């Protein structure tokens, strides 16, 4: 019996009803969504949180230090609010004033966004005195003095003075608003130390400020530049070792923000390690150390701190290779995001429409660009359906024959009909880089951060409208409606396009139809914790694919004309292509080798 790859009128109506139900479902829950969330996991133990961050140990040098004896100083501009601690002379608090952090209790981004707070960052310069005792500036007590937009912190140790001078830019371009000049000066240090370099040690625990914990954790890593800012690298593994390079800057990258320190002389013999924190207020613990030179055993170095959002135009404006921090993908993938998807989003967003509808229009534009390729693919599918009876006839005729002969006969049918099977692979190959580019685009494009659409409150994170009272492996404790909707349309599309697929003719061969039906289900596990913008894009994309198939089948293509064209192709002498000739020669050679082997076996018998 001939298989039917199309949809009858009842199936078309069913698909239309399904789309209406999905859209109705989305609008209904947009209005009736509960804003209160009972998250038992939010009951975090304060002691565990504090233990996950390295605390500053000053008892060896200052045994009388108490929390009440620590002084603070504050500087602020339009973008940053900074606090400095007299303990270690460090930046003890960094708040980005134009951004908010996600609050699990309210399921809203309504908390102040701190990159540094509650001792999650600790840094200092370590060296030895002439007796061999290790001195670290983060253990010293500094006296702060604020003068306009600068704060000077001074510490004294055995007659030597160490000054940390921080200057926050309060005017100038936007890029200057995220920078903090940091100068280190010493006097008399040569009297107590003979070291020619100091070890800069930085311990940093990444704060959880986004909704998707696992996604944000996977995006947290070391990033650094070297070779006079020309080369960039990152490290999300357990250890980082760059002992042969001089790092121009080292940073801790989060999903949408980064804390970076630049050394004018560079960091040498750099190394670091990192480990995930499974629960609580923090995601990942990172430790870095690298050496900076001391001149005549005096510590006189210039640094710059950057506490910045990962906004591509802002990062490029520094001209320090900061734009590489944004993980948009390598080579062609990254270029596709930088020069196609991002500009396209910005142009459409300037029309003043919601982010979700911007993505909707982006999807249509991409489909229009790919429409010639998609048309060829679906036309090939229609032609395959027409010649299905002849393929079935070949399978029946060579059922018990040599598989090689059956394959040759099948290819001959395709050749005479003018059907190039390889043409069907092109659309799939084109879709792979686009998919990976969008996989990088949606969770890293800061313009989408906090942009809601229907029941998804943030298109860079998953939507968790359906909350589960338990956790499912690989799914979590929620179901994303966007992910479910996307899975459904992918399954429908798979049913519509798998009708021409041949069943396995030999035992042990996998049934490709079954594999294709399993794929959409596995896709659900992937999308459920991914950015909802990605799920929405692929829901629209596959819904358009379904409509394209219906239009091609019922409006554009005429099966009778296709059949007549195939018969005309069969009647004409068909020129054999290079690929087909090569395949035929390979099969003939394989047949000859097989016959020779059979003859040898017969002689031995």
Coordinates of C-alpha atoms in Angstrom, one line a residue:
X1 CA 0.0 0.0 0.0
X2 CA 1.3 3.5 -0.9
X3 CA 2.1 5.6 2.1
X4 CA 0.5 9.0 2.5
X5 CA 2.8 11.7 3.6
X6 CA 0.3 14.5 3.4
X7 CA -2.5 15.7 5.7
X8 CA -6.2 15.5 4.9
X9 CA -8.6 18.2 5.7
X10 CA -9.4 16.9 9.1
X11 CA -5.7 16.9 10.0
X12 CA -5.3 20.4 8.8
X13 CA -8.2 21.5 11.0
X14 CA -6.7 19.6 13.9
X15 CA -3.4 21.5 13.5
X16 CA -5.2 24.8 13.3
X17 CA -7.2 24.0 16.4
X18 CA -4.0 22.9 18.2
X19 CA -2.3 26.3 17.4
X20 CA -5.4 28.1 18.7
X21 CA -5.4 26.0 21.9
X22 CA -1.7 26.7 22.4
X23 CA -2.1 30.5 21.9
X24 CA -5.2 30.5 24.1
X25 CA -3.4 28.6 26.7
X26 CA -0.6 31.2 26.7
X27 CA -2.9 34.2 26.9
X28 CA -5.0 32.6 29.7
X29 CA -2.1 31.9 31.9
X30 CA -0.6 35.3 31.2
X31 CA -3.6 36.8 33.0
X32 CA -4.0 34.3 35.8
X33 CA -0.4 33.5 36.6
X34 CA 0.3 33.2 40.3
X35 CA 2.9 35.6 41.6
X36 CA 3.6 33.9 44.8
X37 CA 6.0 30.9 44.8
X38 CA 6.5 28.5 47.7
X39 CA 10.1 27.4 47.2
X40 CA 11.3 25.2 50.0
X41 CA 14.7 25.3 48.4
X42 CA 14.9 29.0 49.3
X43 CA 15.4 28.1 52.9
X44 CA 19.1 28.4 52.8
X45 CA 21.3 28.0 55.7
X46 CA 23.2 31.2 56.4
X47 CA 26.1 29.3 57.8
X48 CA 26.5 27.2 54.7
X49 CA 26.5 30.3 52.5
X50 CA 29.1 32.0 54.6
X51 CA 31.3 28.9 54.6
X52 CA 31.1 28.8 50.8
X53 CA 33.0 32.0 50.6
X54 CA 36.6 32.4 51.7
X55 CA 36.6 34.8 54.7
X56 CA 39.5 37.3 55.2
X57 CA 41.9 36.1 57.9
X58 CA 43.5 39.1 59.6
X59 CA 44.1 37.6 63.1
X60 CA 47.8 36.9 62.5
X61 CA 48.7 40.5 62.0
X62 CA 45.8 42.3 63.8
X63 CA 44.5 40.1 66.6
X64 CA 42.3 42.9 67.9
X65 CA 40.3 43.4 64.7
X66 CA 36.5 43.2 65.3
X67 CA 33.6 43.9 62.8
X68 CA 32.9 47.1 64.6
X69 CA 36.4 48.4 64.2
X70 CA 36.3 48.1 60.4
X71 CA 35.6 51.4 58.6
X72 CA 34.1 51.8 55.2
X73 CA 34.1 54.6 52.5
X74 CA 31.7 55.0 49.6
X75 CA 32.1 56.3 46.0
X76 CA 29.3 56.5 43.4
X77 CA 28.5 57.7 39.9
X78 CA 25.5 57.2 37.6
X79 CA 26.3 53.5 37.0
X80 CA 28.2 52.2 40.1
X81 CA 28.0 52.4 43.8
X82 CA 31.1 51.2 45.5
X83 CA 32.1 50.6 49.1
X84 CA 35.7 50.2 50.4
X85 CA 36.7 48.4 53.6
X86 CA 39.5 49.4 55.9
X87 CA 40.3 45.7 56.3
X88 CA 42.6 44.9 53.4
X89 CA 41.9 48.2 51.7
X90 CA 39.6 46.3 49.3
X91 CA 36.5 47.0 47.3
X92 CA 33.9 45.4 49.6
X93 CA 30.7 46.2 47.7
X94 CA 29.9 46.8 44.0
X95 CA 26.3 47.6 43.0
X96 CA 25.3 48.2 39.4
X97 CA 22.6 50.9 39.7
X98 CA 20.9 50.4 36.4
X99 CA 20.3 46.6 36.8
X100 CA 18.3 44.4 39.2
X101 CA 18.9 40.9 40.4
X102 CA 16.4 38.0 40.4
X103 CA 14.6 37.3 43.7
X104 CA 13.4 33.7 44.0
X105 CA 10.9 34.6 46.7
X106 CA 8.9 37.1 44.5
X107 CA 9.9 35.5 41.1
X108 CA 10.8 39.0 40.0
X109 CA 14.0 40.9 39.2
X110 CA 13.5 43.5 42.0
X111 CA 16.7 43.1 44.1
X112 CA 19.8 45.4 44.0
X113 CA 22.4 43.8 41.8
X114 CA 25.6 43.3 43.7
X115 CA 28.7 41.8 42.0
X116 CA 30.6 42.1 45.3
X117 CA 28.9 42.0 48.7
X118 CA 29.1 40.0 51.9
X119 CA 32.9 39.2 51.5
X120 CA 32.4 37.2 48.3
X121 CA 35.5 39.0 46.9
X122 CA 38.9 39.1 48.7
X123 CA 42.2 40.3 47.1
X124 CA 45.6 41.4 48.2
X125 CA 49.3 41.5 47.5
X126 CA 51.4 38.9 49.2
X127 CA 55.2 39.1 49.8
X128 CA 57.8 38.1 52.4
X129 CA 59.7 40.2 54.9
X130 CA 63.4 39.7 55.5
X131 CA 62.7 37.2 58.3
X132 CA 60.7 35.0 55.9
X133 CA 57.3 35.9 57.3
X134 CA 54.5 36.1 54.7
X135 CA 52.7 39.4 54.5
X136 CA 49.4 39.9 52.7
X137 CA 47.8 43.3 52.4
X138 CA 44.3 41.9 52.8
X139 CA 45.2 41.2 56.4
X140 CA 46.2 44.8 57.1
X141 CA 44.1 47.6 58.5
X142 CA 43.9 50.7 56.3
X143 CA 42.7 54.2 57.2
X144 CA 40.3 55.6 54.5
X145 CA 40.3 59.2 53.4
X146 CA 37.7 60.4 50.8
X147 CA 38.5 63.3 48.6
X148 CA 35.9 64.0 45.9
X149 CA 35.7 61.0 43.6
X150 CA 38.8 59.4 45.1
X151 CA 39.4 57.4 48.3
X152 CA 42.9 56.8 49.7
X153 CA 43.5 53.9 52.1
X154 CA 46.8 53.8 54.0
X155 CA 48.2 51.0 56.1
X156 CA 51.4 50.9 58.1
X157 CA 53.5 47.8 58.8
X158 CA 56.7 47.9 60.8
X159 CA 57.5 51.4 59.6
X160 CA 56.5 50.8 56.0
X161 CA 53.5 52.6 54.5
X162 CA 51.3 51.1 51.8
X163 CA 48.6 53.1 50.0
X164 CA 45.7 52.0 47.8
X165 CA 44.3 54.9 45.8
X166 CA 41.0 54.4 44.1
X167 CA 39.5 56.9 41.7
X168 CA 36.0 56.5 40.3
X169 CA 35.2 58.3 37.1
X170 CA 32.1 60.5 37.5
X171 CA 32.1 62.1 34.1
X172 CA 33.0 61.3 30.5
X173 CA 31.7 58.5 28.2
X174 CA 29.6 55.6 29.4
X175 CA 32.6 53.3 29.3
X176 CA 34.4 55.5 31.9
X177 CA 31.5 55.1 34.3
X178 CA 32.3 51.4 34.8
X179 CA 36.0 51.8 35.5
X180 CA 37.8 52.3 38.8
X181 CA 41.4 53.4 38.7
X182 CA 43.5 51.6 41.3
X183 CA 47.0 52.7 42.2
X184 CA 49.3 50.9 44.7
X185 CA 52.1 52.9 46.3
X186 CA 54.5 51.9 49.1
X187 CA 57.2 53.7 51.0
X188 CA 59.8 52.1 53.2
X189 CA 58.8 48.6 52.1
X190 CA 62.4 48.0 50.9
X191 CA 63.5 48.2 54.6
X192 CA 61.5 45.1 55.6
X193 CA 61.4 43.1 52.3
X194 CA 63.9 42.1 49.7
X195 CA 61.3 40.6 47.3
X196 CA 61.3 41.7 43.6
X197 CA 57.7 40.6 42.9
X198 CA 54.4 40.4 44.8
X199 CA 51.8 37.7 44.5
X200 CA 48.4 39.1 43.7
X201 CA 45.8 36.7 45.1
X202 CA 42.1 37.1 44.3
X203 CA 39.4 34.9 45.7
X204 CA 35.9 35.4 44.2
X205 CA 32.6 33.7 44.6
X206 CA 30.0 34.3 41.9
X207 CA 26.7 35.6 43.2
X208 CA 23.5 34.1 41.9
X209 CA 21.7 37.1 40.2
X210 CA 19.8 35.4 37.4
X211 CA 16.8 33.0 37.3
X212 CA 18.3 30.0 35.7
X213 CA 20.9 28.8 38.2
X214 CA 22.4 26.0 36.2
X215 CA 22.6 28.2 33.0
X216 CA 24.2 31.0 34.9
X217 CA 26.6 28.7 36.6
X218 CA 27.7 27.2 33.3
X219 CA 28.4 30.8 32.0
X220 CA 30.6 31.7 35.0
X221 CA 34.3 31.3 34.3
X222 CA 37.8 32.9 34.1
X223 CA 38.4 35.2 31.1
X224 CA 41.7 36.9 30.3
X225 CA 43.8 38.6 27.6
X226 CA 47.5 38.4 26.9
X227 CA 50.0 39.2 24.1
X228 CA 49.4 43.0 24.4
X229 CA 45.6 42.5 24.5
X230 CA 45.6 40.7 21.1
X231 CA 44.9 37.2 22.3
X232 CA 42.0 36.1 24.5
X233 CA 41.2 32.9 26.3
X234 CA 38.7 31.6 28.9
X235 CA 38.5 28.7 31.2
X236 CA 35.4 27.1 32.7
X237 CA 37.2 23.9 33.9
X238 CA 38.6 23.2 37.3
X239 CA 42.1 24.7 36.8
X240 CA 43.6 27.6 34.9
X241 CA 47.3 27.7 34.1
X242 CA 49.0 30.4 32.1
X243 CA 52.5 30.4 33.6
X244 CA 54.3 31.3 30.3
X245 CA 52.1 34.2 29.3
X246 CA 51.8 37.7 30.7
X247 CA 48.2 38.5 31.3
X248 CA 47.0 42.0 30.5
X249 CA 43.8 41.5 32.5
X250 CA 42.0 38.7 34.4
X251 CA 38.3 38.7 34.9
X252 CA 35.5 36.6 36.3
X253 CA 32.7 36.4 33.8
X254 CA 29.2 35.8 34.8
X255 CA 26.2 35.4 32.5
X256 CA 25.6 39.1 31.9
X257 CA 28.3 40.8 34.0
X258 CA 32.0 40.7 34.6
X259 CA 34.5 41.9 37.2
X260 CA 37.9 42.5 35.6
X261 CA 41.2 43.8 36.9
X262 CA 43.8 45.1 34.5
X263 CA 47.5 45.4 35.4
X264 CA 49.5 47.9 33.4
X265 CA 52.6 45.8 33.9
X266 CA 50.8 42.5 33.5
X267 CA 50.3 39.3 35.6
X268 CA 53.0 36.6 35.3
X269 CA 53.0 32.9 36.3
X270 CA 49.2 33.0 36.5
X271 CA 47.2 30.1 37.7
X272 CA 43.8 29.5 39.2
X273 CA 41.2 27.0 40.1
X274 CA 37.4 26.9 40.4
X275 CA 34.7 24.7 41.7
X276 CA 30.9 24.8 41.6
X277 CA 28.8 25.5 44.6
X278 CA 25.7 23.3 44.5
X279 CA 23.2 25.5 46.4
X280 CA 22.8 28.7 48.2
X281 CA 23.5 32.3 47.3
X282 CA 26.7 31.6 45.3
X283 CA 27.3 29.6 42.1
X284 CA 31.0 29.1 41.8
X285 CA 34.2 29.7 43.7
X286 CA 37.2 31.0 41.8
X287 CA 40.7 31.6 43.0
X288 CA 43.5 33.4 41.0
X289 CA 47.1 34.2 41.7
X290 CA 49.6 36.0 39.5
X291 CA 52.8 38.0 40.1
X292 CA 53.4 41.7 39.6
X293 CA 56.9 43.2 39.7
X294 CA 58.3 45.2 42.7
X295 CA 60.8 47.9 41.9
X296 CA 63.6 48.0 44.4
X297 CA 61.3 46.0 46.7
X298 CA 58.8 48.8 46.6
X299 CA 55.2 48.0 45.4
X300 CA 54.3 50.8 42.9
X301 CA 51.9 49.5 40.3
X302 CA 48.9 50.8 38.4
X303 CA 45.7 48.8 37.9
X304 CA 42.2 49.4 36.7
X305 CA 39.0 47.6 37.9
X306 CA 36.1 47.2 35.5
X307 CA 32.7 46.2 36.8
X308 CA 30.6 46.1 33.7
X309 CA 27.6 44.6 31.9
X310 CA 28.4 42.4 29.0
X311 CA 27.0 44.7 26.4
X312 CA 28.7 44.3 23.1
X313 CA 29.0 48.0 22.0
X314 CA 30.2 48.9 25.5
X315 CA 32.8 46.1 25.5
X316 CA 34.1 47.0 22.1
X317 CA 34.5 50.7 23.1
X318 CA 37.3 49.8 25.5
X319 CA 39.5 48.4 22.7
X320 CA 41.0 45.9 25.1
X321 CA 39.5 42.7 23.6
X322 CA 36.7 42.8 26.2
X323 CA 34.2 42.0 23.5
X324 CA 35.6 38.4 23.5
X325 CA 34.2 37.9 27.0
X326 CA 30.8 37.7 25.4
X327 CA 30.4 34.0 24.4
X328 CA 28.7 34.4 21.0
X329 CA 30.5 31.4 19.4
X330 CA 33.7 30.9 17.5
X331 CA 34.4 32.1 14.0
X332 CA 31.4 32.0 11.6
X333 CA 29.0 31.4 14.5
X334 CA 30.1 34.4 16.4
X335 CA 30.1 36.6 13.3
X336 CA 26.5 35.5 12.5
X337 CA 25.4 36.7 16.0
X338 CA 27.5 39.9 15.9
X339 CA 26.6 41.0 12.4
X340 CA 23.2 39.5 11.7
X341 CA 21.1 38.4 14.6
X342 CA 22.0 41.3 17.0
X343 CA 21.7 44.1 14.4
X344 CA 18.4 42.6 13.2
X345 CA 17.0 42.4 16.7
X346 CA 18.0 46.0 17.4
X347 CA 16.5 47.3 14.2
X348 CA 13.1 45.6 14.8
X349 CA 13.2 46.5 18.5
X350 CA 13.5 50.1 17.6
X351 CA 9.9 49.9 16.3
X352 CA 8.8 49.8 19.9
X353 CA 7.2 46.3 19.9
X354 CA 7.6 43.6 22.6
X355 CA 10.7 41.4 22.6
X356 CA 8.7 38.3 21.9
X357 CA 7.2 39.8 18.7
X358 CA 10.7 40.9 17.7
X359 CA 11.8 37.3 17.9
X360 CA 8.6 36.3 15.9
X361 CA 9.6 38.7 13.1
X362 CA 13.2 37.6 13.2
X363 CA 12.0 34.0 12.7
X364 CA 10.0 35.0 9.6
X365 CA 12.9 36.9 8.1
X366 CA 15.2 33.9 8.6
X367 CA 12.6 31.7 7.0
X368 CA 12.2 34.0 4.0
X369 CA 16.0 34.0 3.5
X370 CA 16.0 30.2 3.6
X371 CA 12.8 29.7 1.6
X372 CA 14.5 28.7 -1.7
X373 CA 16.4 25.9 0.1
X374 CA 13.2 24.9 2.0
X375 CA 11.2 24.8 -1.2
X376 CA 13.7 22.5 -2.9
X377 CA 13.7 20.2 0.2
X378 CA 9.9 19.9 0.2
X379 CA 9.7 19.5 -3.5
X380 CA 12.2 16.6 -3.2
X381 CA 10.0 15.1 -0.5
X382 CA 7.0 15.3 -2.9
X383 CA 8.9 13.7 -5.7
X384 CA 10.1 10.9 -3.4
X385 CA 6.4 10.2 -2.6
X386 CA 5.6 9.9 -6.3
X387 CA 8.3 7.3 -7.0
X388 CA 7.5 5.4 -3.8
X389 CA 5.7 2.6 -5.7
X390 CA 8.7 2.0 -7.9
X391 CA 11.0 1.9 -4.9
X392 CA 8.7 -0.6 -3.2
X393 CA 8.8 -2.6 -6.4
X394 CA 12.6 -2.7 -6.4
X395 CA 12.6 -3.8 -2.7
X396 CA 10.2 -6.6 -3.5
X397 CA 12.1 -7.7 -6.6
X398 CA 15.5 -7.8 -4.8
X399 CA 14.2 -8.9 -1.4
X400 CA 16.4 -12.1 -1.3
X401 CA 19.1 -10.8 -3.6
X402 CA 22.5 -9.3 -2.9
X403 CA 22.0 -6.0 -0.9
X404 CA 24.5 -4.3 -3.2
X405 CA 22.4 -5.1 -6.3
X406 CA 19.3 -3.8 -4.6
X407 CA 21.1 -0.6 -3.7
X408 CA 22.2 -0.2 -7.3
X409 CA 18.7 -0.7 -8.6
X410 CA 17.3 1.8 -6.2
X411 CA 19.9 4.4 -7.2
X412 CA 19.0 3.7 -10.8
X413 CA 15.3 4.6 -10.1
X414 CA 16.4 7.9 -8.5
X415 CA 18.7 8.7 -11.4
X416 CA 16.1 8.1 -14.1
X417 CA 13.6 10.1 -12.1
X418 CA 16.0 13.0 -11.8
X419 CA 15.9 12.9 -8.0
X420 CA 19.1 13.8 -6.1
X421 CA 18.9 12.4 -2.6
X422 CA 21.9 14.5 -1.5
X423 CA 19.9 17.7 -2.1
X424 CA 17.8 16.9 1.0
X425 CA 20.9 17.1 3.2
X426 CA 21.5 20.8 2.4
X427 CA 18.7 22.3 4.5
X428 CA 19.7 20.3 7.5
X429 CA 23.4 21.4 7.1
X430 CA 22.3 25.0 6.9
X431 CA 20.2 24.8 10.0
X432 CA 23.0 23.5 12.2
X433 CA 25.1 26.7 12.4
X434 CA 21.9 28.8 12.8
X435 CA 20.7 26.6 15.7
X436 CA 24.1 26.9 17.4
X437 CA 24.3 30.6 16.8
X438 CA 20.8 31.1 18.4
X439 CA 21.8 28.7 21.2
X440 CA 24.5 31.3 22.0
X441 CA 22.5 34.3 21.2
X442 CA 19.4 34.0 23.5
X443 CA 21.1 33.4 26.9
X444 CA 23.9 36.0 26.3
X445 CA 22.2 39.0 24.7
X446 CA 21.8 41.5 27.5
X447 CA 19.1 43.5 25.6
X448 CA 16.8 40.5 26.2
X449 CA 17.6 40.3 29.9
X450 CA 14.4 41.0 31.9
X451 CA 12.3 41.2 28.8
X452 CA 9.1 39.3 29.4
X453 CA 6.6 37.8 26.9
X454 CA 3.3 36.3 27.9
X455 CA 4.0 34.1 30.9
X456 CA 7.8 34.1 30.4
X457 CA 9.1 36.9 32.7
X458 CA 12.6 36.7 31.2
X459 CA 13.3 35.5 27.7
X460 CA 16.9 34.7 28.6
X461 CA 15.8 32.2 31.3
X462 CA 13.3 29.3 31.3
X463 CA 9.6 29.9 32.0
X464 CA 8.3 27.8 34.9
X465 CA 4.6 28.4 34.8
X466 CA 4.0 24.7 35.5
X467 CA 5.7 24.0 38.8
X468 CA 6.1 20.4 40.0
X469 CA 6.1 19.3 43.6
X470 CA 9.1 17.0 42.9
X471 CA 12.2 17.0 40.7
X472 CA 12.4 14.9 37.5
X473 CA 15.9 13.9 36.4
X474 CA 17.2 16.2 33.6
X475 CA 13.9 18.2 33.7
X476 CA 14.0 19.8 37.2
X477 CA 11.0 20.9 39.2
X478 CA 9.1 22.7 36.5
X479 CA 7.8 22.3 32.9
X480 CA 8.4 25.1 30.5
X481 CA 5.2 25.8 28.4
X482 CA 7.3 27.3 25.6
X483 CA 9.4 24.1 25.6
X484 CA 6.3 21.9 25.5
X485 CA 4.7 23.9 22.7
X486 CA 8.0 23.7 20.7
X487 CA 8.2 19.9 21.3
X488 CA 4.6 19.4 20.0
X489 CA 5.1 21.3 16.7
X490 CA 8.5 19.5 16.1
X491 CA 6.6 16.2 16.6
X492 CA 3.9 17.2 14.1
X493 CA 6.5 18.3 11.6
X494 CA 8.4 15.0 12.1
X495 CA 5.2 13.1 11.4
X496 CA 4.6 15.1 8.2
X497 CA 8.1 14.7 6.9
X498 CA 8.8 11.1 7.8
X499 CA 6.2 9.4 5.5
X500 CA 8.7 8.8 2.7
X501 CA 11.4 7.3 4.9
X502 CA 12.1 3.7 4.1
X503 CA 11.8 1.0 6.8
X504 CA 14.9 -1.0 7.5
X505 CA 15.3 -3.8 5.0
X506 CA 17.8 -5.8 7.0
X507 CA 17.7 -7.2 10.5
X508 CA 19.6 -5.2 13.0
X509 CA 19.3 -1.9 11.1
X510 CA 17.8 0.9 13.2
X511 CA 14.3 2.2 12.4
X512 CA 14.9 5.8 11.5
X513 CA 11.2 6.7 11.9
X514 CA 11.4 5.6 15.6
X515 CA 14.6 7.6 16.1
X516 CA 13.0 10.7 14.5
X517 CA 10.0 10.4 16.8
X518 CA 12.2 10.1 19.9
X519 CA 14.2 13.2 18.9
X520 CA 11.4 15.8 19.7
X521 CA 10.9 14.2 23.1
X522 CA 14.6 14.5 24.0
X523 CA 14.5 18.1 22.7
X524 CA 12.0 18.8 25.6
X525 CA 14.7 17.9 28.1
X526 CA 17.1 20.3 26.5
X527 CA 14.7 23.2 26.1
X528 CA 13.1 22.9 29.5
X529 CA 16.0 24.7 31.3
X530 CA 17.1 26.8 28.4
X531 CA 16.3 30.4 27.5
X532 CA 12.5 30.7 26.8
X533 CA 13.4 33.0 23.8
X534 CA 15.1 30.0 22.1
X535 CA 12.0 27.8 22.7
X536 CA 9.7 30.5 21.4
X537 CA 11.9 31.0 18.2
X538 CA 11.8 27.3 17.4
X539 CA 8.1 27.0 18.1
X540 CA 7.4 29.8 15.5
X541 CA 10.1 28.3 13.2
X542 CA 8.6 24.8 13.1
X543 CA 5.0 26.1 13.0
X544 CA 6.0 28.0 9.8
X545 CA 7.7 24.9 8.5
X546 CA 4.3 23.1 8.8
X547 CA 2.5 25.9 7.0
X548 CA 5.1 25.8 4.3
X549 CA 4.6 22.1 3.8
X550 CA 0.8 22.6 3.6
X551 CA 1.1 25.4 1.1
X552 CA 3.6 23.5 -1.1
X553 CA 1.5 20.4 -1.1
X554 CA -2.0 21.9 -1.6
X555 CA -1.2 25.1 -3.5
X556 CA 2.2 25.1 -5.3
X557 CA 3.0 21.5 -6.2
X558 CA 0.8 19.3 -8.5
X559 CA 1.6 15.6 -8.0
X560 CA 0.3 14.8 -11.5
X561 CA 2.7 17.3 -13.1
X562 CA 5.5 15.9 -11.0
X563 CA 4.7 12.4 -12.0
X564 CA 4.6 13.4 -15.7
X565 CA 7.9 15.2 -15.3
X566 CA 9.5 12.1 -13.8
X567 CA 8.1 9.9 -16.6
X568 CA 9.6 12.4 -19.1
X569 CA 13.0 12.2 -17.3
X570 CA 12.9 8.4 -17.4
X571 CA 12.2 8.5 -21.1
X572 CA 15.2 10.7 -21.9
X573 CA 18.8 9.5 -21.7
X574 CA 20.0 10.8 -18.3
X575 CA 23.6 12.1 -18.0
X576 CA 25.3 10.4 -15.1
X577 CA 26.7 12.9 -12.5
X578 CA 30.2 12.7 -11.1
X579 CA 28.9 11.6 -7.7
X580 CA 26.6 9.0 -9.1
X581 CA 29.3 7.7 -11.4
X582 CA 31.7 7.4 -8.4
X583 CA 29.1 5.6 -6.3
X584 CA 28.3 3.2 -9.2
X585 CA 32.0 2.4 -9.7
X586 CA 32.5 1.8 -6.0
X587 CA 29.5 -0.6 -5.9
X588 CA 30.7 -2.4 -9.0
X589 CA 34.2 -2.8 -7.5
X590 CA 32.7 -4.0 -4.2
X591 CA 30.6 -6.6 -6.2
X592 CA 33.7 -7.8 -8.0
X593 CA 35.6 -8.2 -4.7
X594 CA 32.6 -10.1 -3.2
X595 CA 32.5 -12.5 -6.2
X596 CA 36.2 -13.1 -5.9
X597 CA 35.9 -13.9 -2.3
X598 CA 33.0 -16.3 -2.9
X599 CA 35.0 -18.1 -5.7
X600 CA 38.0 -18.5 -3.3
X601 CA 35.7 -20.0 -0.6
X602 CA 34.2 -22.4 -3.2
X603 CA 37.7 -23.6 -4.3
X604 CA 38.7 -24.3 -0.7
X605 CA 35.6 -26.4 -0.3

